[in-house]
Coordinates of C-alpha atoms in Angstrom, one line a residue:
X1468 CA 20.5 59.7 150.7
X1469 CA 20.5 58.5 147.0
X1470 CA 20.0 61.2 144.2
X1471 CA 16.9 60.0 143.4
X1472 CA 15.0 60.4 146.5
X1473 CA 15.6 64.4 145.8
X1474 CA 12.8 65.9 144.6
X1475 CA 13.5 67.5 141.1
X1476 CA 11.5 69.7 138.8
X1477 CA 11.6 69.0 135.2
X1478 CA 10.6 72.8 134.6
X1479 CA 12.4 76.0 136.5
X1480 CA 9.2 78.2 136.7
X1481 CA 10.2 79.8 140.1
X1482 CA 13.1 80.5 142.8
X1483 CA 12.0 77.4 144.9
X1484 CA 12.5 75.1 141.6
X1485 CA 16.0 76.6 141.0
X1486 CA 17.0 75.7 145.0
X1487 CA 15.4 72.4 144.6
X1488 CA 17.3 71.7 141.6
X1489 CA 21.0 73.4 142.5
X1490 CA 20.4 70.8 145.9
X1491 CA 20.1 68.0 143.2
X1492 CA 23.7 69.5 141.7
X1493 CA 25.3 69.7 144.7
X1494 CA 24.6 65.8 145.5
X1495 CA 25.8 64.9 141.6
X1496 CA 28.6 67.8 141.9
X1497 CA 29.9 69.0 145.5
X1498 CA 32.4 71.2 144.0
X1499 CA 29.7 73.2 142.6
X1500 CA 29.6 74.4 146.3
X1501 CA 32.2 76.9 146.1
X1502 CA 29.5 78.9 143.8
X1503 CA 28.6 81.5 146.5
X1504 CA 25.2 83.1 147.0
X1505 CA 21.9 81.4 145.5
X1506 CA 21.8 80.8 141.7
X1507 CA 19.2 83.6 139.8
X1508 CA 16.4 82.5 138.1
X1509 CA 16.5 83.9 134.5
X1510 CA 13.1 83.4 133.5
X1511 CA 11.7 85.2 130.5
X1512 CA 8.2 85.5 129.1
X1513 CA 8.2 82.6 126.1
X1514 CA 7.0 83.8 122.1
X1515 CA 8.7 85.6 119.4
X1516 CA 10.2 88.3 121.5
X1517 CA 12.1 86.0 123.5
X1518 CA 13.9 84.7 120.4
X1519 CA 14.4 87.5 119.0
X1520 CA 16.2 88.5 122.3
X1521 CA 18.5 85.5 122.1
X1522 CA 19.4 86.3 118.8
X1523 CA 20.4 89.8 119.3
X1524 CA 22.6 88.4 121.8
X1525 CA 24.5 86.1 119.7
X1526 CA 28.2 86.4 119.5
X1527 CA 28.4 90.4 121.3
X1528 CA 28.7 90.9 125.1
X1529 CA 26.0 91.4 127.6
X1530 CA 25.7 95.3 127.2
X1531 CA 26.1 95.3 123.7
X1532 CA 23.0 93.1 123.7
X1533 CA 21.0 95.1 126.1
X1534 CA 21.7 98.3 124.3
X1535 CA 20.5 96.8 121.0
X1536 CA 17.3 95.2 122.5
X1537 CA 16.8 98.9 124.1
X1538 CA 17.3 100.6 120.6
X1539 CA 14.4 97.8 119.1
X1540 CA 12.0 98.3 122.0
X1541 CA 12.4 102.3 121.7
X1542 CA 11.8 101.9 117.7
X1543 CA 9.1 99.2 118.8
X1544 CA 10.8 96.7 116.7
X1545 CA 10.3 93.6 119.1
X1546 CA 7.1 92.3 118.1
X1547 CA 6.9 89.4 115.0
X1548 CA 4.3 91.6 113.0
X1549 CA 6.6 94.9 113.5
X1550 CA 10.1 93.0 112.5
X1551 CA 8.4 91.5 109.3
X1552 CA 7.1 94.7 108.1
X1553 CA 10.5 96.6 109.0
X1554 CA 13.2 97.3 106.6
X1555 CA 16.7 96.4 106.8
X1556 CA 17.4 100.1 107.5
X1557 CA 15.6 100.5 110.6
X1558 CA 17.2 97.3 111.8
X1559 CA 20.8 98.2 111.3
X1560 CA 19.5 101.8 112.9
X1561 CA 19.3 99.9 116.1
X1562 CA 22.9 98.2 116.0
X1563 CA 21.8 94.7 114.4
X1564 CA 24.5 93.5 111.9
X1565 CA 23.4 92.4 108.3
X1566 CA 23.2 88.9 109.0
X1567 CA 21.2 89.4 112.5
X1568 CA 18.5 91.4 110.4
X1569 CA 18.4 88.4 108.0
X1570 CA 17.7 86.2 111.0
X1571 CA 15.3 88.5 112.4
X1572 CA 13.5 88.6 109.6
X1573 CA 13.3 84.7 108.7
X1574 CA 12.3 84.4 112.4
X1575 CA 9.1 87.1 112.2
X1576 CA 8.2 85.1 108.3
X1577 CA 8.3 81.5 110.1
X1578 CA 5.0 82.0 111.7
X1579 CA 6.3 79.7 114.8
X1580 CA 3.5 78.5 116.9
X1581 CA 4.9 79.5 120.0
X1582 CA 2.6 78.0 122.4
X1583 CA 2.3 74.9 120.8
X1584 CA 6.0 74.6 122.0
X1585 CA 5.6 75.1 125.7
X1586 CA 4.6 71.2 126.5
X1587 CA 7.2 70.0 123.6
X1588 CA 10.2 67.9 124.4
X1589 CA 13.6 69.7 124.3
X1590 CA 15.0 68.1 121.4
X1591 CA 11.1 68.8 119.7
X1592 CA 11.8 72.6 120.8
X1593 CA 15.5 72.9 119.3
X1594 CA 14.3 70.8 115.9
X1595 CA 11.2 73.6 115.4
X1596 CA 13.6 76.6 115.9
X1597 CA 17.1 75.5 114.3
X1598 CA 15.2 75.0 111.0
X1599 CA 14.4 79.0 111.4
X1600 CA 17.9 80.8 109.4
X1601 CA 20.0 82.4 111.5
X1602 CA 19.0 79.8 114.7
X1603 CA 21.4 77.4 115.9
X1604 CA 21.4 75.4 118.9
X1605 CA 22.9 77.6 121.4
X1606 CA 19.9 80.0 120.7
X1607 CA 17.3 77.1 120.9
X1608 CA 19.1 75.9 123.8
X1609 CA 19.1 79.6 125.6
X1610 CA 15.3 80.1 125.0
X1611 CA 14.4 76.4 126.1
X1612 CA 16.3 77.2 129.0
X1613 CA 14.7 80.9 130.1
X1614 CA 11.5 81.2 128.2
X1615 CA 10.6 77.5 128.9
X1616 CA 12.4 76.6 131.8
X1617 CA 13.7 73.7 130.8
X1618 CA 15.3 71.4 134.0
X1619 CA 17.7 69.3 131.7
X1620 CA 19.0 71.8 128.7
X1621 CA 22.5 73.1 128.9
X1622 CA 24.2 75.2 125.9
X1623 CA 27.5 74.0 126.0
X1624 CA 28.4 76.6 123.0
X1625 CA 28.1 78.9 125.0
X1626 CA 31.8 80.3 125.7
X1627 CA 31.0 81.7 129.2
X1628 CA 30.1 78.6 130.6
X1629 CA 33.1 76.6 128.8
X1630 CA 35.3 79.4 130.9
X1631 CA 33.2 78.9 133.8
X1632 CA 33.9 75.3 134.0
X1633 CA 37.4 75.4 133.3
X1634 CA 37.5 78.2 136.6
X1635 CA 35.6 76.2 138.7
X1636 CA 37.3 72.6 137.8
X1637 CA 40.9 74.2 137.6
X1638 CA 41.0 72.2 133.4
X1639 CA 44.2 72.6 132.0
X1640 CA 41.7 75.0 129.2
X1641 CA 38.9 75.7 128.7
X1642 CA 36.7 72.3 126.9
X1643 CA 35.3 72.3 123.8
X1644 CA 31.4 72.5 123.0
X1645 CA 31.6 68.6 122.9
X1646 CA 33.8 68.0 126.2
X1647 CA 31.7 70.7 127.7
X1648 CA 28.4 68.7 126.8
X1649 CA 30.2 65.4 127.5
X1650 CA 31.0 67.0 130.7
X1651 CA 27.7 68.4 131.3
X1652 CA 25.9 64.6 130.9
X1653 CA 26.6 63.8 134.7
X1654 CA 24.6 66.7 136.0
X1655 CA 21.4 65.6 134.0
X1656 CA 18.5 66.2 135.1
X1657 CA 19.4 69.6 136.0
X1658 CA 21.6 70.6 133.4
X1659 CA 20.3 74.2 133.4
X1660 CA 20.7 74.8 137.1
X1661 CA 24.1 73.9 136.3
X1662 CA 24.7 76.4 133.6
X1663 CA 23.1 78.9 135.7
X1664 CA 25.9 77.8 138.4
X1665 CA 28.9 78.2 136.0
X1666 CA 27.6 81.3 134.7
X1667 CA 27.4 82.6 138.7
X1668 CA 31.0 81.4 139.2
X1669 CA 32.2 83.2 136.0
X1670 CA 31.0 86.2 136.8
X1671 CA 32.0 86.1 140.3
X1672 CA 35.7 85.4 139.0
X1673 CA 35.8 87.8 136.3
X1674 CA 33.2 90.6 137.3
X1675 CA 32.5 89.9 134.1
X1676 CA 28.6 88.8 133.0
X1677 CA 28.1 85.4 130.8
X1678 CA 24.6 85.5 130.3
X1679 CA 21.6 87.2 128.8

């Protein structure tokens, strides 16, 4: 049967969307296969909280980042109004760096209209939040991807997924951003159920998680 004729969603909203689109995969990519059990859904609740989420988790390891989101929502530190009345003090008091509560604050100042972005193109969705300081694309990508559900958005920064594809591919070492989004072009439209897949396979090799 021809790619094509496979149904595919252009938005993960829900566990029958994420097995509709990993079947897609699997016709682009059979190696993808040896990913066992069924791929997780990840989906978040979209808005300013969501961001703010992804940017905690920038650069530290998946505990790290929940122990610092837990610290915000204890000091009730996760809402935009809250973050852009806070001080740099009570920021730091719940394990964000300097820069972080820079970004945090830019982010709760730039008065996004968050709904406005859940019918918007992806590239329309990374544009809007990589002119916020302290967003780049992997953090646009990662929210398009689990607030939005975005079918076809991939974040080849991400290093997890670079070491996920070099495990699963058996690369020489792991690619670069650009060979891993160079790489990721043949699994379009369902780029994201392919991230989801690599970061299943790396944490089924490492015991290790790769993401938020």
């Amino acid at each position: 049967m021809d790619n094509m004729a496979v149904p595919v969603p252009n938005r993960i909203v829900t566990e029958a969307d994420v097995a509709a689109g990993h079947a897609h995969l699997l016709r682009i990519e059979p190696r993808f296969s040896r990913i066992s059990g069924p791929l997780p859904l990840r989906r978040r609740p979209d808005g300013f909280s969501a961001l703010l989420q992804a940017i905690v988790g920038q650069q530290v390891s998946t505990a790290s980042a929940a122990a610092i989101w837990a610290r915000l929502q204890a000091a009730d530190l996760c809402e935009e109004w809250a973050v852009a009345m806070s001080t740099e003090e009570a920021l730091r008091a719940c394990g964000l760096s300097r820069p972080k509560v820079r970004y945090a604050h830019a982010l709760a100042r730039a008065r996004i209209d968050y709904p406005a972005l859940r019918d918007a193109e992806t590239e329309t969705v990374i544009a809007t939040l990589t002119s916020v300081t302290g967003i780049g694309r992997w953090t646009a990508e990662i929210y398009a991807k689990f607030a939005l559900g975005h079918a076809d958005v991939f974040a080849a920064g991400d290093l997890a997924l670079q070491e996920g594809a070099k495990l699963l591919f058996d690369l020489p070492a792991r690619p670069s951003e650009r060979e891993m989004r160079d790489m990721a072009e043949a699994w379009s439209p369902v780029r994201a159920i392919a991230a989801r897949a690599l970061w299943a396979y790396y944490r089924e090799k490492t015991k290790r998680e790769g993401a938020l």
